[in-house]
CSV table of C-alpha atoms in Angstrom, one decimal:
chain,number,residue,atom,x,y,z
A,1,MET,CA,83.8,69.4,54.5
A,2,ILE,CA,87.6,69.4,53.6
A,3,GLY,CA,89.5,69.5,50.3
A,4,ARG,CA,88.6,70.6,46.8
A,5,MET,CA,85.1,70.1,45.4
A,6,ALA,CA,84.1,69.2,41.9
A,7,SER,CA,84.7,72.0,39.3
A,8,ALA,CA,82.6,75.2,39.3
A,9,ASP,CA,82.2,78.3,37.3
A,10,ILE,CA,83.3,80.7,40.3
A,11,SER,CA,84.7,80.2,43.6
A,12,VAL,CA,83.9,83.0,46.2
A,13,ILE,CA,86.4,83.3,48.9
A,14,ILE,CA,85.3,85.0,52.1
A,15,PRO,CA,87.7,85.7,55.0
A,16,MET,CA,85.9,85.6,58.4
A,17,ARG,CA,86.7,86.5,61.9
A,18,ASN,CA,84.0,86.8,64.4
A,19,LEU,CA,81.1,87.4,62.0
A,20,GLU,CA,78.5,85.3,63.8
A,21,GLN,CA,75.7,87.8,63.3
A,22,GLU,CA,76.7,88.7,59.7
A,23,ILE,CA,78.2,85.8,57.8
A,24,ALA,CA,74.7,84.2,56.9
A,25,GLY,CA,73.3,87.4,55.4
A,26,ILE,CA,76.5,87.8,53.4
A,27,VAL,CA,76.3,84.4,51.8
A,28,ARG,CA,72.7,84.5,51.1
A,29,SER,CA,73.1,87.9,49.6
A,30,VAL,CA,75.8,86.6,47.1
A,31,ALA,CA,73.9,83.4,46.5
A,32,ASP,CA,70.9,85.4,45.4
A,33,GLN,CA,73.1,87.5,42.7
A,34,VAL,CA,74.3,84.3,40.9
A,35,PRO,CA,71.4,81.8,40.8
A,36,ASP,CA,72.2,80.5,37.2
A,37,LEU,CA,76.1,79.7,37.9
A,38,GLN,CA,77.8,76.9,39.6
A,39,VAL,CA,79.3,78.7,42.6
A,40,GLU,CA,81.3,77.2,45.6
A,41,TYR,CA,81.7,79.3,48.8
A,42,ILE,CA,85.0,79.0,50.6
A,43,ILE,CA,84.7,80.6,53.9
A,44,VAL,CA,88.1,81.0,55.5
A,45,ASP,CA,88.0,81.4,59.3
A,46,MET,CA,90.9,83.5,60.7
A,47,GLY,CA,90.5,82.4,64.5
A,48,SER,CA,87.0,83.3,65.3
A,49,SER,CA,86.0,83.1,69.0
A,50,ASP,CA,82.3,83.4,68.5
A,51,ARG,CA,79.9,80.8,66.7
A,52,GLY,CA,80.7,82.2,63.1
A,53,VAL,CA,82.0,78.9,62.0
A,54,LEU,CA,78.8,77.2,63.0
A,55,GLU,CA,76.8,79.9,61.4
A,56,ALA,CA,78.6,79.6,58.2
A,57,LEU,CA,78.2,75.9,57.9
A,58,SER,CA,74.6,76.4,58.9
A,59,VAL,CA,73.8,78.7,56.1
A,60,ILE,CA,75.5,76.6,53.5
A,61,LYS,CA,73.6,73.7,54.5
A,62,GLU,CA,70.2,75.3,54.9
A,63,SER,CA,70.6,77.1,51.6
A,64,LYS,CA,71.8,74.0,49.7
A,65,LEU,CA,74.9,75.5,48.4
A,66,ARG,CA,78.2,74.2,47.4
A,67,GLY,CA,80.8,75.1,50.0
A,68,TYR,CA,82.7,74.5,53.1
A,69,VAL,CA,84.7,76.3,55.9
A,70,VAL,CA,88.3,76.3,56.4
A,71,GLN,CA,89.7,76.9,59.8
A,72,ASN,CA,93.0,78.8,58.8
A,73,GLY,CA,94.3,79.9,62.4
A,74,THR,CA,94.9,83.7,63.2
A,75,GLY,CA,96.8,85.2,60.4
A,76,THR,CA,96.5,88.0,57.8
A,77,ILE,CA,93.9,88.2,55.2
A,78,GLY,CA,96.5,87.5,52.6
A,79,ALA,CA,97.1,84.1,54.2
A,80,ALA,CA,93.3,83.4,54.2
A,81,PHE,CA,93.0,84.5,50.6
A,82,ASN,CA,95.9,82.0,49.6
A,83,THR,CA,94.3,79.1,51.5
A,84,GLY,CA,91.2,79.9,49.4
A,85,ILE,CA,93.1,80.0,46.1
A,86,TYR,CA,94.7,76.6,46.7
A,87,LYS,CA,91.5,75.0,47.7
A,88,ALA,CA,89.4,76.5,45.1
A,89,ALA,CA,87.8,74.4,42.4
A,90,GLY,CA,86.3,77.2,40.3
A,91,GLU,CA,87.5,78.4,36.8
A,92,TYR,CA,87.4,82.0,38.2
A,93,ILE,CA,87.9,83.3,41.8
A,94,THR,CA,86.5,86.4,43.4
A,95,PHE,CA,87.3,87.7,46.8
A,96,LEU,CA,84.8,89.2,49.3
A,97,PHE,CA,85.8,91.7,52.0
A,98,PRO,CA,82.9,91.6,54.6
A,99,ARG,CA,83.9,95.1,55.7
A,100,ARG,CA,84.0,96.5,52.1
A,101,LEU,CA,81.5,94.7,50.3
A,102,TYR,CA,80.2,95.1,46.8
A,103,ARG,CA,77.3,93.5,45.0
A,104,ASP,CA,75.7,92.8,41.5
A,105,PHE,CA,79.0,92.4,39.7
A,106,ILE,CA,79.9,88.6,39.7
A,107,ALA,CA,77.4,87.3,37.1
A,108,GLY,CA,78.3,90.2,34.7
A,109,TYR,CA,82.1,89.8,35.2
A,110,TYR,CA,81.8,86.2,34.7
A,111,GLN,CA,79.8,86.7,31.4
A,112,ASP,CA,82.6,89.2,30.2
A,113,ALA,CA,85.3,86.7,31.3
A,114,ARG,CA,83.8,83.8,29.2
A,115,GLN,CA,83.3,86.1,26.0
A,116,THR,CA,86.9,87.4,26.1
A,117,ASP,CA,88.9,84.6,27.5
A,118,ALA,CA,90.0,87.0,30.2
A,119,ASP,CA,92.8,86.4,32.9
A,120,MET,CA,91.2,89.2,35.0
A,121,VAL,CA,88.2,91.2,35.0
A,122,PHE,CA,87.7,94.5,36.9
A,123,GLY,CA,85.8,97.8,37.1
A,124,ILE,CA,87.0,101.2,37.9
A,125,PRO,CA,85.7,102.4,41.2
A,126,GLY,CA,84.3,106.0,41.8
A,127,GLY,CA,82.9,106.9,45.2
A,128,GLU,CA,80.3,104.5,46.3
A,129,HIS,CA,79.9,102.8,43.0
A,130,PHE,CA,82.2,101.9,40.0
A,131,PHE,CA,82.0,104.2,37.0
A,132,CYS,CA,82.0,101.9,34.0
A,133,GLY,CA,81.3,102.2,30.3
A,134,THR,CA,78.2,101.2,28.5
A,135,GLY,CA,79.8,99.6,25.6
A,136,PRO,CA,81.1,96.0,25.4
A,137,ALA,CA,83.8,94.6,27.8
A,138,LYS,CA,87.2,96.0,26.8
A,139,ILE,CA,90.4,93.8,26.5
A,140,CYS,CA,93.5,95.6,27.6
A,141,GLU,CA,97.2,95.0,28.1
A,142,GLY,CA,97.7,94.6,31.8
A,143,SER,CA,100.9,96.8,31.9
A,144,GLU,CA,98.9,99.5,30.2
A,145,VAL,CA,96.1,99.3,33.0
A,146,ALA,CA,98.9,99.4,35.6
A,147,LEU,CA,100.4,102.4,34.0
A,148,LYS,CA,96.9,104.2,34.3
A,149,LEU,CA,96.5,103.4,37.9
A,150,LEU,CA,100.0,104.9,38.7
A,151,HIS,CA,98.6,108.3,37.5
A,152,SER,CA,95.4,107.8,39.4
A,153,SER,CA,94.0,108.7,42.9
A,154,TYR,CA,92.2,105.3,42.9
A,155,GLY,CA,93.1,101.7,42.4
A,156,ILE,CA,91.2,98.5,41.4
A,157,ASP,CA,89.4,97.1,44.5
A,158,MET,CA,90.4,93.7,45.4
A,159,GLY,CA,86.7,93.3,46.6
A,160,ALA,CA,85.4,93.5,43.1
A,161,VAL,CA,87.7,91.7,40.7
A,162,LEU,CA,87.4,88.2,39.0
A,163,LEU,CA,90.5,86.1,38.2
A,164,ARG,CA,91.2,82.9,36.5
A,165,ARG,CA,92.4,80.5,39.0
A,166,SER,CA,95.0,78.7,36.6
A,167,PHE,CA,96.4,82.1,35.6
A,168,LEU,CA,97.1,82.7,39.3
A,169,LEU,CA,98.8,79.4,40.0
A,170,GLU,CA,100.7,79.2,36.8
A,171,ASN,CA,102.3,82.5,37.4
A,172,ARG,CA,102.6,82.0,41.2
A,173,ILE,CA,100.6,85.2,41.9
A,174,LEU,CA,99.7,84.8,45.5
A,175,PHE,CA,99.3,87.4,48.4
A,176,ALA,CA,102.2,88.1,50.7
A,177,GLU,CA,101.2,86.4,53.9
A,178,ASP,CA,103.4,88.4,56.2
A,179,CYS,CA,102.2,91.7,54.8
A,180,ALA,CA,99.1,93.4,56.4
A,181,TYR,CA,99.4,96.7,54.5
A,182,GLY,CA,99.7,97.0,50.9
A,183,TYR,CA,99.1,93.2,50.1
A,184,ALA,CA,96.0,93.9,47.9
A,185,GLU,CA,97.7,96.6,45.8
A,186,GLU,CA,100.8,94.4,45.3
A,187,PHE,CA,98.5,91.4,44.3
A,188,ILE,CA,96.5,93.6,41.7
A,189,LEU,CA,99.6,95.1,40.3
A,190,ARG,CA,101.3,91.7,39.9
A,191,ALA,CA,98.3,90.2,38.3
A,192,LEU,CA,98.3,93.2,35.8
A,193,LEU,CA,102.0,92.9,34.8
A,194,TYR,CA,101.6,89.2,34.2
A,195,THR,CA,98.6,89.4,31.7
A,196,SER,CA,97.7,90.6,28.3
A,197,ARG,CA,94.2,89.9,28.8
A,198,ALA,CA,92.9,92.2,31.5
A,199,VAL,CA,89.3,93.1,30.7
A,200,GLU,CA,87.6,96.3,32.0
A,201,SER,CA,83.9,95.4,32.5
A,202,PRO,CA,80.8,97.6,31.8
A,203,THR,CA,79.1,96.0,34.6
A,204,PRO,CA,77.8,98.4,37.2
A,205,VAL,CA,79.2,97.6,40.9
A,206,MET,CA,77.6,99.0,43.9
A,207,ARG,CA,78.5,99.0,47.5
A,208,ASP,CA,76.5,96.7,49.6
A,209,LYS,CA,75.4,98.8,52.5
A,210,ILE,CA,72.9,96.3,53.8
A,211,TYR,CA,75.1,93.3,54.4
A,212,GLN,CA,78.6,95.1,54.7
A,213,VAL,CA,80.0,94.6,58.2
A,214,LYS,CA,79.5,97.8,60.1
A,215,GLY,CA,81.4,99.4,63.1
A,216,TYR,CA,84.9,99.1,62.0
A,217,HIS,CA,87.4,101.6,63.6
A,218,PRO,CA,90.9,101.7,61.9
A,219,LYS,CA,93.7,100.9,64.4
A,220,THR,CA,96.9,102.8,64.9
A,221,VAL,CA,99.3,101.5,62.1
A,222,GLY,CA,102.6,102.8,63.3
A,223,VAL,CA,105.7,101.7,61.3
A,224,GLN,CA,103.5,98.8,59.9
A,225,CYS,CA,102.8,101.3,57.2
A,226,PHE,CA,106.3,100.6,55.8
A,227,GLU,CA,104.9,97.2,54.7
A,228,ARG,CA,103.4,98.9,51.7
A,229,ILE,CA,106.7,100.2,50.6
A,230,GLU,CA,108.1,96.7,50.7
A,231,ALA,CA,105.4,95.4,48.7
A,232,LEU,CA,105.8,98.0,46.1
A,233,LYS,CA,109.6,97.2,45.9
A,234,ARG,CA,108.6,93.6,45.1
A,235,VAL,CA,106.3,95.0,42.4
A,236,TYR,CA,109.2,96.9,40.9
A,237,SER,CA,111.1,93.8,40.9
A,238,VAL,CA,108.4,92.3,38.4
A,239,ILE,CA,108.3,95.4,36.4
A,240,GLN,CA,112.2,95.2,35.9
A,241,ALA,CA,111.9,91.5,35.1
A,242,ARG,CA,109.0,91.6,32.7
A,243,HIS,CA,108.7,95.2,31.5
A,244,GLY,CA,112.2,96.6,32.0
A,245,LYS,CA,112.3,98.1,28.4
A,246,ASP,CA,109.0,100.0,29.1
A,247,HIS,CA,110.6,103.3,30.0
A,248,LYS,CA,107.5,105.0,30.8
A,249,LEU,CA,106.1,102.4,33.2
A,250,VAL,CA,109.5,102.1,34.9
A,251,THR,CA,109.9,105.9,35.2
A,252,CYS,CA,106.2,106.5,36.4
A,253,PHE,CA,106.6,103.9,39.1
A,254,LEU,CA,109.8,105.4,40.5
A,255,GLN,CA,108.6,109.1,40.2
A,256,GLU,CA,105.0,108.7,41.0
A,257,LYS,CA,104.2,105.5,42.8
A,258,MET,CA,107.2,104.9,45.2
A,259,PRO,CA,107.5,108.6,46.4
A,260,ASP,CA,103.8,108.9,47.0
A,261,ALA,CA,104.0,105.5,48.8
A,262,VAL,CA,106.6,106.7,51.1
A,263,LEU,CA,105.1,110.2,51.8
A,264,SER,CA,101.6,108.3,52.6
A,265,CYS,CA,103.7,106.6,55.3
A,266,VAL,CA,104.9,110.0,56.4
A,267,ASP,CA,101.4,111.2,56.3
A,268,SER,CA,99.9,108.3,58.5
A,269,LEU,CA,102.8,108.7,61.1
A,270,LEU,CA,102.5,112.4,61.4
A,271,ASN,CA,98.6,111.8,62.0
A,272,GLU,CA,99.4,109.4,64.8
A,273,GLY,CA,101.7,111.9,66.5
A,274,VAL,CA,105.1,110.7,65.4
A,275,GLY,CA,107.6,113.7,65.2
A,276,TYR,CA,109.2,114.9,62.1
A,277,ASN,CA,112.9,114.0,63.2
A,278,ALA,CA,111.7,110.4,64.3
A,279,ILE,CA,110.2,109.8,60.9
A,280,ARG,CA,113.1,111.1,58.9
A,281,GLY,CA,115.4,108.8,61.0
A,282,MET,CA,113.0,105.7,60.3
A,283,LEU,CA,113.2,106.7,56.5
A,284,ARG,CA,117.0,107.0,56.7
A,285,LEU,CA,117.4,103.7,58.5
A,286,LYS,CA,115.2,101.8,56.2
A,287,GLY,CA,116.7,103.3,53.1
A,288,TYR,CA,113.4,104.9,51.8
A,289,GLU,CA,114.8,108.4,51.3
A,290,LYS,CA,116.1,107.2,47.8
A,291,PHE,CA,112.7,106.7,46.6
A,292,LEU,CA,111.8,110.4,47.1
A,293,VAL,CA,112.6,111.4,43.6
A,294,ALA,CA,110.6,113.9,41.6
A,295,GLY,CA,110.6,114.0,37.8
A,296,LYS,CA,108.5,115.0,34.8
A,297,HIS,CA,106.1,112.0,35.7
A,298,SER,CA,105.5,113.4,39.3
A,299,GLY,CA,102.2,115.3,39.7
A,300,HIS,CA,102.5,118.9,40.7
A,301,ARG,CA,101.1,118.2,44.4
A,302,LEU,CA,103.4,115.3,44.9
A,303,ARG,CA,106.5,117.1,43.4
A,304,LYS,CA,105.9,120.0,45.9
A,305,ALA,CA,105.3,117.7,48.7
A,306,ILE,CA,108.7,115.7,48.0
A,307,ILE,CA,110.6,119.2,47.8
A,308,THR,CA,109.0,120.3,51.0
A,309,TRP,CA,109.7,117.2,52.9
A,310,LYS,CA,113.5,116.9,51.8
A,311,LEU,CA,114.3,120.6,52.3
A,312,MET,CA,111.9,121.9,54.9
A,313,PRO,CA,110.4,119.0,56.8
A,314,TRP,CA,109.0,121.1,59.6
A,315,MET,CA,106.9,122.9,56.9
A,316,TYR,CA,105.3,119.7,55.6
A,317,LYS,CA,101.6,119.1,56.4
A,318,SER,CA,100.1,115.6,56.1
A,319,ARG,CA,98.1,115.5,52.8
A,320,ASN,CA,95.4,113.5,54.3
A,321,LYS,CA,94.9,115.0,57.8
A,322,GLY,CA,91.5,114.5,59.1
């Protein structure tokens, strides 16, 4: 089926590439979690060479679900998600990552969204599940949530959020389609910076180890890691435009987020065997050295790492080696 369907409560967008053996289980698992909601399933195929498309169509038909498959060609996950957003008919949208799958959050998030008129509903991750409160859903200023994330060692997981579709389209909050690294972080931060109705849900969220796709081995990233820095530069432009007078947010972004992102690229390249001088040359060529600024909002470990890299790069050790 092609084109948008009649309105639904939620659109579940699932990117797929060569998931012939897994896609049916993923779709059935989600359907079992939301029996009382009007849900549509948009499976965006990213150039599969197996029978995944036929399997996806079969499970939708056999389970009598609302949904369809869109063949989007080989491209980034961000491009697949954008296609899903444009074609969705749901009031709210959620994204599923088959290789990092969560369960049992959609119905709870939707209930919180309707009760609070939320633009965005999220949980706070912790290890294999999300640590959430026990009280009612909490309405937050999005920029305040973003500020908390700048000081945290975690982020909001794209695989466990719920967003109002009209909010995304009205504010042109979409994924950067030419970005393979940092696209999710950019999307989440942009959404937070545009809303005053971000809702932290008390709904427990668990990793779905049964249907989550296994056997994924990270590929060598190389200089593509710099895409994350470019993504965060775009986020900073939004901060300047919408929250330029929020001195704490601006300063924390420049003294915590940006230098950490640059050093994360340094860590990645070192782990892949790239030499110190080569990395320094890359940073200088791209103009990223200017982001290695430490200040009172930089954590102690980050501040020490910045100073070491700038003054004695040969003494710098990757912060996430192994």
